[in-house]
Every structure is written in structure tokens, then in C-alpha cells.
Amino acid sequence: MKHLLLLGIFLTGAGFAMEPEAEDYTFPPGVLETEIQSLVERLVRDGEEPPEYEMQVHLKLRGTPRMHREIQETWNAMAHPDALPPAAMDGETWVLLAYTYPDFIKTDVPCAKENFQYDVESLVASETWMDNGGDGWILSAGTCFVVFQTVDVHAKIREFLDRLNHPDLPETEADQALLRKLAQPVSVQYPKEVTLRRVVDDLQRQFGLVFENNEMFRWYVDNPDITFPDGIVWKSRPLRKLLDHLFRYYETNISWDLHGGRIHLLEREWKDLIFRTYALPSWILAFDSPERRAHETEELIAAILHAVSPDSWVDLGGWGAIRPIGKLLGVTQSPKNQRAVRAFLEKCQHPEIVTPQADATQKLLERRVSVNYVNASLADVEKDFQERLQLPLQWDTDAIAEDGLEETTFLLKAEKVPVRVVLDLLCEGRFDWQIQDGRFWLTSMNGEAIYETRVYLMPPDIPLEKTEINFKDGLRGGSLMGGGYMQYMPLPPSKNWVSGIQVEQFLEALKNNVYPDTFEENGGEGFAGTLHDFLIVKQTCRGHWLVREFLRQWNGVPCEIDSQTLALAEKNVTLDYQNLPPAKLLDDLKRQTGAEIVFTTSLWDEGFFLPEKITYSCKDKRVSEVLNEIFDLSSWQSEAIPYHGCFLLTCNPEDYGLVRVFKIPEGINSDILEEKMIPIVDPDDVETEWQVSVCMEPPRVVAFQNPATILRIEKFLQTTFQNGIPEDYQVREISESPIRSNPIVREPGVGEF
């Protein structure tokens, strides 16, 4: 075989042309002629004439001394693959080295080497390669591949290859210890005009933190102009939150991360990326079909891109990348996001199974406590929680101060009510509560919402075999698929595969009834989708509480405490109070109804007060109606609400709602059902901010509604279908679209607790 290119090459030196030189080179063992040709073509610089060369059993090349020198370096690298660069070389020095291909790269598999080279370029310092505007290049050479890169990038390539042989390596012990330390609450106080350098020095001395002394650290921390004019008062809050406050006070584009037991500063746009590999979940590897494994892997990748810092991946402005490599996932991300990827994959191996039994978090939220706050401050409430109730509670003082709520006081008395109810009553439209690092975290409504991705096992009556990927909307693949929106390979037809209508209806019912305004479709950060047998949900702590309740009820396990309270609201009582003091009246009501009556802060804010004596009589009236009459809560702004084991007397009924799922018979005309339910949901023909969804496959009615409407819906469904499907509800013709999500709601997306 002979390749003849343009003859001669002329290099202009000190005003004269140099004659090309000719040399012969023996082919290295196993290297193909096409690979040799690619290496020779790589020698040409911009503006140079290509060399003349011949290839048969050996390479005969006529070129410049520089070309021959680089050919010799390439041959030497191929003869000594996996050699280390000289120790004396600076990290930014460019050097040519060769590496042996991993065992799973077979020469007889089409495109295997080419795909692997692309893996290296995508996952290791992607911005430094020639295809991305850099100077680095990579070429195949038989059983090895040749790389021209800096010493620092070569170190990352070695780590890349090592990670392929050692996937799922856990965090180092030093990093694990540092993570535990940063999660601990600390209290510090610094005077006005304190410098950042003094604060950092004190943190190193007091808490044993070690900072990486890199250029960013020296530029930022050693700047004497960076001070805190009002000082710093930090009380019983996580140490990592204090680091966030310090390093984003003046420069919002500065972040911090940890690696090797040290904390180092970095620009958020140029995160210090590291490479890690993770074994694919066992349920993917169990599929016999390569096409099915590939499809499931793509679904998994799509879920990861949604679940872990979406804006950190390459196509959304970040530098992170993820690719399947054999039976592994190769991920380039910041250390923080690597921990999030690892946690997500572990959840995919061990999804949460929602059962009637409560988990530790739910048991904590359902624990009954008594509180008595009279003009209590934020500090008073925090102290009472931590010392008397033995519950870890903290306030997000920065967000609260920013919204001008630091002087808020609380008027709240409740006996033996769930912790969750107390938290809701403390928040009541002004604050929001979350659980973070095992602590209750109360912030303003405009504070930073903390989203967490959890993996649940899907209900057994939802067919999961589908031909569409639920995460595809708005998802970009970037370096995964060459840019643009992800494209998924078609799957082979199978009689076990269905259209996915049931899955779509289930997801729509969930997203319409669990804090709808927090999902991506309505401008939030939350999402819900399916993966294999799992339901993937990204939500706040309060959102996940509702998701678990939604799943429990979908599986036919109602919330007992809600059912009991709603039943009490319908209980008829006969009362006769003559000039009775309020305290005695409340005791008698509790004795007769069995429920705690709670006066919320909103009542006092609106000027509500209890008279010294109360006179009231009734015969066989519902409890909820009685409470409204006794306390004169008949206006639309105020209402007595049965809520999680107690009755709330509030001026903000829109802040409290219940999720209920009702099974309905199959074969119902959904249009008729919707028409009949509209006056049930809106009896006064007013626009509702709550949600109701009718799902026909499988048949369910899902409601996120105030308790009074829940009762009306429950009674309506029981009365309508107790003897089967009435004739006027039966299906007369097949609807073009069986999906009936959110048909009743007039104004979508509020439904906040």
C-alpha cells in the first residue's frame, strides 16, 4: 500500500528553505496502517505542507527534523506504554505518552476504540482537547492509545483508567470525617469590621479546618478590603452554612468544595472537576438484550441529569459529563455532585417501599407534643424545642431578616398534637419548614428551598413497561449524544410493552396534587418521573411527606389520623352552655369530640379574642359547624378545619390541605364524573386554588383539598357508586384521550400548606 502526498516540505528559518529529510521506521507490533496514517497526518502544523511518506512493511517518511523528532517520540511512547512522565516536569508541561487500552476494549468490535477515545475526551479535562479549542489530542495505536497533553491532564487520565478497574470507591476517610464536622451546628460571634482573614484563621484554630492554599484562596482571603461591616453572629447553625455565608458574601461566583480532607475555594463556573466510575445497577445488568440494557442505561443517565444539579452539566452551562463505559458509568463532576450521584445510584438499588408503617422521619413528625406560646419570639420557640421538647430546631436567620420577620412573635396553644401540625402552625403562610441534617430548619417563604431526590417503588397496579422515557422533556444530553436533545434508540416490539398511558396519568395526578407550583412545569425545581420499577421524585421535605401519603393512599392505605379527624368533624353533638368560661367550654368540647382545638396565630393577628363568658346551645349539629358558630367563624376568611388529629381555628384556611386518593369503579364516563363533581368541589361557584384530578387508568380520584371539600367528595363517591355504576355514568363511547388530569381546577398551582 502506498500513500503519496505532496512532495517536499519547506520550512522557512533564517531566510532560507530547509530540505526535508527521509527516514525509515519499522511498524510497531499490532498497529494498523490506518492508525499510522493518522499519526503522520497529526504531525502537520497550520500553514505547513504535508510530508511525503510511503507505507508497506515500514514507514518511509520525508519531512522536517521536527517531524522526525515527534515520530521518534511517538514510537518510543508506543514501545513503553503506561510510562510515567519525568518527575521534574512542571504540571503544565506538554508531553506525549501512551496508555494500554482496558481489557474490555476489543479490536474486533467496530468503533470500540473510537468510542473509548471519545470517553476520555468527554470525561477528562474536556476543554483542553483539540476538538474543544485546546491543543491536546488522542490517537489509537494497536493495543494502546497515544495522548499529547499536559502532565496534570496525564495524571487525570491515569486516574480515569484506574477508576475503570476500581469503580464505586467510597469517599476517603478524611472527606467523610470533614463532612460530619461541617454538618455539626456551631456558634461564633465576631465584632464589626472583622476581616475575612481573621474569621478563617479562627475557624482553622477552633474547629481544625484545613484550607487548600491555592490561588483563589490567596486572592480572596488575603484581601484586606473584604470585611463584614456588621460583624457575624452565628448561633447553633451548621458549619457548612457558615462557609457559604463567608465565601459568597462579596463574590457570588465563588464556591467551596472538599477533597482529600481539605477545603478549597473555586470559581463556580470552573469547578474543580474529578472523575469517578460507578457500576451500573444490577437490574440493568440483568437484562439479556443489549438494546434493553442500553435503553435502561439512557433512562438512568437522564434521571441523574435531572436529579443532580441540572445546570452543572455541559449542555446547560456547566462542565460535568456522564457516559456509559462498558458496565460502568463514567462521571466527571465536582466532589459535591459526585457524592450526590453516588447517593442517587444507591437509592436506585434500594428504593423506599412506602408501607403503612411509618419510617423514622414520619414517626418524628407524628410525635405528639404540647406547646404554649404567648408572644414568644423566634429565640423562645427555638429554646423550647431544643430544651423541653428535645427536638433540634433552627431558624434561617439570614432569610428571615431579609424578609423583615426577625421580630415575629407567636401566640399558639396546643396540647398533644403532632409535631408536623406545630410546624405548620408556626409557619402559617410566613415561614416554611424543612428537615436538613436531621434538624428542623425553618426559613422564610422566600428563603432557599432545599430539594432532595428520593426513589420510591412504584405502586403494583401501574404497568411500567413503556416505550417513552419520562425524563425527556427539556433534557439536554450534551457530550453524551453529541449535543442537542437526547435521542433514544428504538426498542424491539414486545407483547409485554404498553403505551405508558397509565404511567403518564399517575405522574400527572401526583404533580397536580403535591405542591403543584414546585414542579418544573410551573417554574419550580421539582420533578417526577419513572425509572425501571421506580418513581423518582425531587421535592422539598414537606413535598416528600405528601408524596409518601399519596403513595400510601394510592395503595389503599388511608391516613388514619386524617380519617379519624374527618369523622369527628361529621359527628353530631348536642350542647348547652350558659355563661361558661372559655377554658371550661374547651375542656368539655374536647371531652365530647375527642379532638384538640387549636387557635392559630392568624386569628390573633386579625383581632380575634375570647369573651369572658360564652353562651351557646345546639341539638344534633356537626362538630365543624358547631365550632364555627361558637367562635363566630362564619365569614369566608375564617374556618374551623379538621387537620391531623386536631381542629384548627384559622383565618388562613388556604394554608392547610389534605391529600386523599379514592378508588372508583372501572368503566365510568369521566366527562360525566367531572361535570357532577364541579359543584362538589366549588359549592359556592367560586374559583378554587385547590386541585382535583380524575385518573381513569387505573381509576382514581385524587384531591389536594381543604378538609371540608374532602368530606364532600368522599360522601359523593360513596353515595354514587355504592350500588355499582349508575346508568347515566356509564361509558357510551370511547374517548379519544383517556387522560383526564386536573379537569376541575380553575387556577392551577397554589395548594400550599
Coordinates of C-alpha atoms in Angstrom, one line a residue, residues 27-39 55 107 113 140-143:
F27 CA 5.8 -0.6 12.3
P28 CA 5.2 -1.2 16.0
P29 CA 3.5 -4.6 16.6
G30 CA -0.2 -4.7 16.1
V31 CA -0.5 -1.1 14.8
L32 CA -2.7 -0.8 11.7
E33 CA -1.7 1.2 8.7
T34 CA -4.7 3.5 9.1
E35 CA -3.5 4.3 12.6
I36 CA 0.0 5.1 11.3
Q37 CA -1.5 7.3 8.7
S38 CA -3.5 9.3 11.4
L39 CA -0.3 9.7 13.4
M55 CA 3.8 2.6 4.0
T107 CA -10.1 -4.6 18.5
K113 CA -11.6 2.2 20.3
S140 CA -5.2 4.9 18.6
A141 CA -2.1 2.7 18.2
G142 CA -2.8 -1.0 18.3
T143 CA -3.3 -2.2 21.9

